[in-house]
mmCIF file with all atom_site columns, C-alpha atoms in Angstrom:
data_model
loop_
_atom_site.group_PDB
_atom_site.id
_atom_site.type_symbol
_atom_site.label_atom_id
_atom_site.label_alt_id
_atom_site.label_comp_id
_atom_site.label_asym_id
_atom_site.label_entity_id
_atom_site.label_seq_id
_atom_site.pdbx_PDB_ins_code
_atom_site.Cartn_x
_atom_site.Cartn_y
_atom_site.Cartn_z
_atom_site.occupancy
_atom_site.B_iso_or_equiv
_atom_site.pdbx_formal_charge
_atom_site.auth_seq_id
_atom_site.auth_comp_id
_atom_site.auth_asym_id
_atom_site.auth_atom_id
_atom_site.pdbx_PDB_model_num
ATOM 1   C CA . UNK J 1 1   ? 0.000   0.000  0.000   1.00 0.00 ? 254 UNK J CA 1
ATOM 2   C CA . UNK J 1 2   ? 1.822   3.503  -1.127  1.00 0.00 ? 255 UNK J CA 1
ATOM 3   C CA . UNK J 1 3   ? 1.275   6.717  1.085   1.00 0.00 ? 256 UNK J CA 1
ATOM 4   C CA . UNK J 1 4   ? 0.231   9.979  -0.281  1.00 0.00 ? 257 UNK J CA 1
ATOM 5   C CA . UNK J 1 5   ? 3.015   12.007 -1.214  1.00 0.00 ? 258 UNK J CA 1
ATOM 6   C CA . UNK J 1 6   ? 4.011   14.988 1.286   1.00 0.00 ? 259 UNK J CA 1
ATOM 7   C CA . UNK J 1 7   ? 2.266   18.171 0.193   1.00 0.00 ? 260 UNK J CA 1
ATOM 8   C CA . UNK J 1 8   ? 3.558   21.571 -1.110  1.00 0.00 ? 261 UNK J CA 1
ATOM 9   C CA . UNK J 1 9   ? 2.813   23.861 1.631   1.00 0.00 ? 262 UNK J CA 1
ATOM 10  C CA . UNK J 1 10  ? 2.778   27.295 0.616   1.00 0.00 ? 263 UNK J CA 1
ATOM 11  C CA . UNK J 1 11  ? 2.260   29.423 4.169   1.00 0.00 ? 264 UNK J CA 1
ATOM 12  C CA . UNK J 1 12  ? 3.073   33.187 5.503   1.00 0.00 ? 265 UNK J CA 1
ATOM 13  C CA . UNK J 1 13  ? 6.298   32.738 8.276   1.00 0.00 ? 266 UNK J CA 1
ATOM 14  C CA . UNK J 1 14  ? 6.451   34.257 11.462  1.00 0.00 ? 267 UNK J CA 1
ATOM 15  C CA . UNK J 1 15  ? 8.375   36.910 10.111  1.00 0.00 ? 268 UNK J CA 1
ATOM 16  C CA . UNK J 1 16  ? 5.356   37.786 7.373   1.00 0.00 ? 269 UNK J CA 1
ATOM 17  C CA . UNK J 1 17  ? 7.290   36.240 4.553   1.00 0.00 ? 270 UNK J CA 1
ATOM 18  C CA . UNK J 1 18  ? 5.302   33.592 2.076   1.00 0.00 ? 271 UNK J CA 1
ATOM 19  C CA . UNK J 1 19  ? 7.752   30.205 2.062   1.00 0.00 ? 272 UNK J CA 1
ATOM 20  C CA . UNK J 1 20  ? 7.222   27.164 0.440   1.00 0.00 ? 273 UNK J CA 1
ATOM 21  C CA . UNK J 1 21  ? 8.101   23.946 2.675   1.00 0.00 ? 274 UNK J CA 1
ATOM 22  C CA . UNK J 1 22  ? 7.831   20.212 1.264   1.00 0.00 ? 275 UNK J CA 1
ATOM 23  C CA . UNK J 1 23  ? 9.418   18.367 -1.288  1.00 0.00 ? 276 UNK J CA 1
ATOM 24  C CA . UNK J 1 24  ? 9.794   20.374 -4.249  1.00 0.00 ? 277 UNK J CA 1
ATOM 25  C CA . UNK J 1 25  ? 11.291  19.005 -6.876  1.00 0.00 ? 278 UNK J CA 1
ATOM 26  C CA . UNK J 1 26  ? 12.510  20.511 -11.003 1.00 0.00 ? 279 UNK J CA 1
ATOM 27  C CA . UNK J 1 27  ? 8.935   20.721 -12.541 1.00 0.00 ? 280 UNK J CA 1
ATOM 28  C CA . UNK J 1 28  ? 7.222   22.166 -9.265  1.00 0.00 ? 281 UNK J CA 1
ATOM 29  C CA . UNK J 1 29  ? 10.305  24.327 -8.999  1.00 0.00 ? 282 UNK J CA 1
ATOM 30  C CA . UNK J 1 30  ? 9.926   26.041 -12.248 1.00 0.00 ? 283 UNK J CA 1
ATOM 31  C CA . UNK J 1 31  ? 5.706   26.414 -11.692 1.00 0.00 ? 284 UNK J CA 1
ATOM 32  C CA . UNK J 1 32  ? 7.068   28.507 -8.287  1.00 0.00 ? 285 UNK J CA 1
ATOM 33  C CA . UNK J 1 33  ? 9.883   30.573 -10.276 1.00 0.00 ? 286 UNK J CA 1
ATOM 34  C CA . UNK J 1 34  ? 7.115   31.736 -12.731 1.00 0.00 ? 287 UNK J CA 1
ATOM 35  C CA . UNK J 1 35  ? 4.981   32.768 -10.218 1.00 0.00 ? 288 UNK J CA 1
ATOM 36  C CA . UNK J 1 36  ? 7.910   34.832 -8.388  1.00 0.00 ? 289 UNK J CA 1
ATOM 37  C CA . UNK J 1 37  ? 9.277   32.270 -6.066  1.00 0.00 ? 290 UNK J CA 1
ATOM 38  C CA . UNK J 1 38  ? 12.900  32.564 -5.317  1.00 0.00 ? 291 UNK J CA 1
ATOM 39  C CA . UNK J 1 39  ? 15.365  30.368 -4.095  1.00 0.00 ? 292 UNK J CA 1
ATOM 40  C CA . UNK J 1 40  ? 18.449  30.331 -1.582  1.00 0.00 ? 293 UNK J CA 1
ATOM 41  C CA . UNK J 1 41  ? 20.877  27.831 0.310   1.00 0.00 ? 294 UNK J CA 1
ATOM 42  C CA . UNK J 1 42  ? 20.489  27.027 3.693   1.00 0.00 ? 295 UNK J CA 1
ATOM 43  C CA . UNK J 1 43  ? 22.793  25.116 6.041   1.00 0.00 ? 296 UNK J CA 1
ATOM 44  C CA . UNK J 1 44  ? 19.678  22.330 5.436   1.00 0.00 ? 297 UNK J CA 1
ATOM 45  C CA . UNK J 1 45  ? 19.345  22.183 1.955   1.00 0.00 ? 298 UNK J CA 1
ATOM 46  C CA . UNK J 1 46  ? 17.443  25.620 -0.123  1.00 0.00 ? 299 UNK J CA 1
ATOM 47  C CA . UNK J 1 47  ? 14.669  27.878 0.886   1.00 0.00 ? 300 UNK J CA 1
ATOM 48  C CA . UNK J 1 48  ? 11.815  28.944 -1.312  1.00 0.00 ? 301 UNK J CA 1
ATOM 49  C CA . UNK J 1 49  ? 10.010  32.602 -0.889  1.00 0.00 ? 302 UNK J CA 1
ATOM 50  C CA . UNK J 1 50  ? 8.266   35.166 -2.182  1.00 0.00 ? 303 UNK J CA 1
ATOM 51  C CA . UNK J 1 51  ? 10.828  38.544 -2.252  1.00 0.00 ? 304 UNK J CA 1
ATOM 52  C CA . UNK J 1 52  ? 10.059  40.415 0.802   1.00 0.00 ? 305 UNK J CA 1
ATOM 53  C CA . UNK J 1 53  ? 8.201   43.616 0.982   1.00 0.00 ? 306 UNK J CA 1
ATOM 54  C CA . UNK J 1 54  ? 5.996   43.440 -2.301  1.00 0.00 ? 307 UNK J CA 1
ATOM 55  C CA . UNK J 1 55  ? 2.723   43.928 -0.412  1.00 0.00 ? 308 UNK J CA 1
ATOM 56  C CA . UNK J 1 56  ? 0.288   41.559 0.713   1.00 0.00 ? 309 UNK J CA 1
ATOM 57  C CA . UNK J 1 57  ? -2.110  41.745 -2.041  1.00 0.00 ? 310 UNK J CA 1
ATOM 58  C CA . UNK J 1 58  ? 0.792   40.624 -4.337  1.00 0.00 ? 311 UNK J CA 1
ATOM 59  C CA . UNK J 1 59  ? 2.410   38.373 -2.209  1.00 0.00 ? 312 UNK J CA 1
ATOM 60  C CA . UNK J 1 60  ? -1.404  36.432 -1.889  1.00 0.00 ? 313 UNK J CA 1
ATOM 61  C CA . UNK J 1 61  ? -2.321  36.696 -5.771  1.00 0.00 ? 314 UNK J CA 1
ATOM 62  C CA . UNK J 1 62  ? 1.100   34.915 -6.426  1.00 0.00 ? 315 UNK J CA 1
ATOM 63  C CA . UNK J 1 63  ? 0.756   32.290 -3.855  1.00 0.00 ? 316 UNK J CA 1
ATOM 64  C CA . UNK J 1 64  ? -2.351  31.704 -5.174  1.00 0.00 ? 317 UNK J CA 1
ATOM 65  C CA . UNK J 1 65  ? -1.579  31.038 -8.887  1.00 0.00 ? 318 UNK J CA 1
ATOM 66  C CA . UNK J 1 66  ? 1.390   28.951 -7.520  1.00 0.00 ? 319 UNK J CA 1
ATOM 67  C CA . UNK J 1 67  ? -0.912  26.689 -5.689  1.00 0.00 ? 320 UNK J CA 1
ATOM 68  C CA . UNK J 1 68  ? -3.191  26.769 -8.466  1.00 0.00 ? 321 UNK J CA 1
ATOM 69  C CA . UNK J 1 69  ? -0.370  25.643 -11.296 1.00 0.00 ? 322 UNK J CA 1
ATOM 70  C CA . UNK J 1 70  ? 0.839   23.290 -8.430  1.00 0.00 ? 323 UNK J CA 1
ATOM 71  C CA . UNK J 1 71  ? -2.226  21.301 -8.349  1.00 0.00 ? 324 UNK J CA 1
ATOM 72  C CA . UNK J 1 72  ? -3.471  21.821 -11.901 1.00 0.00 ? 325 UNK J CA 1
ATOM 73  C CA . UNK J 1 73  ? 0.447   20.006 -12.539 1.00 0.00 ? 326 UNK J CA 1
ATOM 74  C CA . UNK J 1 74  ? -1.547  17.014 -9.893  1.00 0.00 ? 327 UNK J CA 1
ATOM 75  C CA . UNK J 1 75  ? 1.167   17.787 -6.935  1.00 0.00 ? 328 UNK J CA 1
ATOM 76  C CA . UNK J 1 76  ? -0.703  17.554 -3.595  1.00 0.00 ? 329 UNK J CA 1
ATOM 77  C CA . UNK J 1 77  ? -0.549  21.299 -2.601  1.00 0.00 ? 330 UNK J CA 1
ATOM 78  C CA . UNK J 1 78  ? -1.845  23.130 0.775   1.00 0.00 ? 331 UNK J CA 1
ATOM 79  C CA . UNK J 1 79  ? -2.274  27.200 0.592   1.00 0.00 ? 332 UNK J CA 1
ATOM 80  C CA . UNK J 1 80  ? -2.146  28.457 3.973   1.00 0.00 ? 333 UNK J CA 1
ATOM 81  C CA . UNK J 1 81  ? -4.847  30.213 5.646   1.00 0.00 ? 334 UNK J CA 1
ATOM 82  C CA . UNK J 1 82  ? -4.981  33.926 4.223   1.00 0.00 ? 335 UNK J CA 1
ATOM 83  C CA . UNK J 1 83  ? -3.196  33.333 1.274   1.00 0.00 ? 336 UNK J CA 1
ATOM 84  C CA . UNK J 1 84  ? -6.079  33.036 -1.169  1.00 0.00 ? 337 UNK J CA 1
ATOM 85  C CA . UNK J 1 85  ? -6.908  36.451 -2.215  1.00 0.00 ? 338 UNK J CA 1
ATOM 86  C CA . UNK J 1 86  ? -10.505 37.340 -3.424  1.00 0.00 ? 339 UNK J CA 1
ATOM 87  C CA . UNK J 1 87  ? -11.406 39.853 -6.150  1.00 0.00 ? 340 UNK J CA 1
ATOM 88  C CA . UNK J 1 88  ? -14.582 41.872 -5.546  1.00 0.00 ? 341 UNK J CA 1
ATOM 89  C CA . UNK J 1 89  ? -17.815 40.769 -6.040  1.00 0.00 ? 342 UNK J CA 1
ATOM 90  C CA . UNK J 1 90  ? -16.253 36.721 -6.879  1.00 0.00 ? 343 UNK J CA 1
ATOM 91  C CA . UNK J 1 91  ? -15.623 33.806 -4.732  1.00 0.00 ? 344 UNK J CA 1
ATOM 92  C CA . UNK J 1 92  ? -12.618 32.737 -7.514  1.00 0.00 ? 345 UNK J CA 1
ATOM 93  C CA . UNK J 1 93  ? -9.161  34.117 -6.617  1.00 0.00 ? 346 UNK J CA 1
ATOM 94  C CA . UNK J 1 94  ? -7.550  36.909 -8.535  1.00 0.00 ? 347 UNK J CA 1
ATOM 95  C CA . UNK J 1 95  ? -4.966  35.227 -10.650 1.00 0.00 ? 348 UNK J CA 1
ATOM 96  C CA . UNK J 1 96  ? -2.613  37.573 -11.983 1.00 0.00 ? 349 UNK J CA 1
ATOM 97  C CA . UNK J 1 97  ? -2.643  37.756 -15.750 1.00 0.00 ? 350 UNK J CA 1
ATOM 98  C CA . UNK J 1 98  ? 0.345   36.758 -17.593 1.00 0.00 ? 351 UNK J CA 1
ATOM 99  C CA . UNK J 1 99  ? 1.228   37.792 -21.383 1.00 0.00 ? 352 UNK J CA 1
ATOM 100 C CA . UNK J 1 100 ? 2.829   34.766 -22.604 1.00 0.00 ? 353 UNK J CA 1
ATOM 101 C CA . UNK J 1 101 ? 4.947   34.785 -26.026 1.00 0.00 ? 354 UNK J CA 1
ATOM 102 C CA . UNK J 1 102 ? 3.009   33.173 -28.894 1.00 0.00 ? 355 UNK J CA 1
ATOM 103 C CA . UNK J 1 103 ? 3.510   30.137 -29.875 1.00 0.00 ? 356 UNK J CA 1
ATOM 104 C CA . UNK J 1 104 ? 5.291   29.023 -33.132 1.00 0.00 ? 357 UNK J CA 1
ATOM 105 C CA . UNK J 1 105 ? 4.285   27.089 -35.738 1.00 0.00 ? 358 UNK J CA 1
ATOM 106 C CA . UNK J 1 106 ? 6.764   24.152 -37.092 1.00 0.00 ? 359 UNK J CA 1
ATOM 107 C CA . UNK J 1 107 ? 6.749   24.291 -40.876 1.00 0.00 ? 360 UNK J CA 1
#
């Protein structure tokens, strides 16, 4: 019988910051980097956060579309309470939109 694989917890510190604990590994790395995630060494191994100081407002609307790339990608992911910001007048969050290059046609 296999276990459930440790969740991506996305939470707000003590010190206010939004860090990512869990077992992250190249393809749920890269969904955090595009939402703004950043990434240092530790005496442990690396830590994953949000840059400091960018507002709450942004700081939730970017933990947000993490989680939500996260689990769309079918990791097991777990926003912390607060985190999920709420635009006005919906009960969806407020994803930040994204201009993504356009795609290329082969020929």
């Amino acid at each position: 019988m296999s276990t459930a694989p440790e969740p991506i917890r996305i939470t707000r510190g003590r010190g206010g910051q939004v860090e990512v604990e869990g077992t992250v590994d190249s393809l749920a790395w890269q969904l955090l980097s595009r939402a703004g995630f950043l990434s240092g060494p530790t005496i442990n191994g690396r830590w994953i956060r949000l840059p400091f100081d960018m507002g709450e407002d942004w700081e939730n609307e970017r933990a947000a579309w993490a989680a939500q790339m996260l689990a769309t990608a079918r990791f097991p992911v777990q926003l912390g309470p607060g985190l999920s910001p709420r635009a006005s007048g919906t009960t969806q969050p407020a994803i930040p939109s994204q201009s993504l290059p356009p795609r290329t046609l082969m020929r």
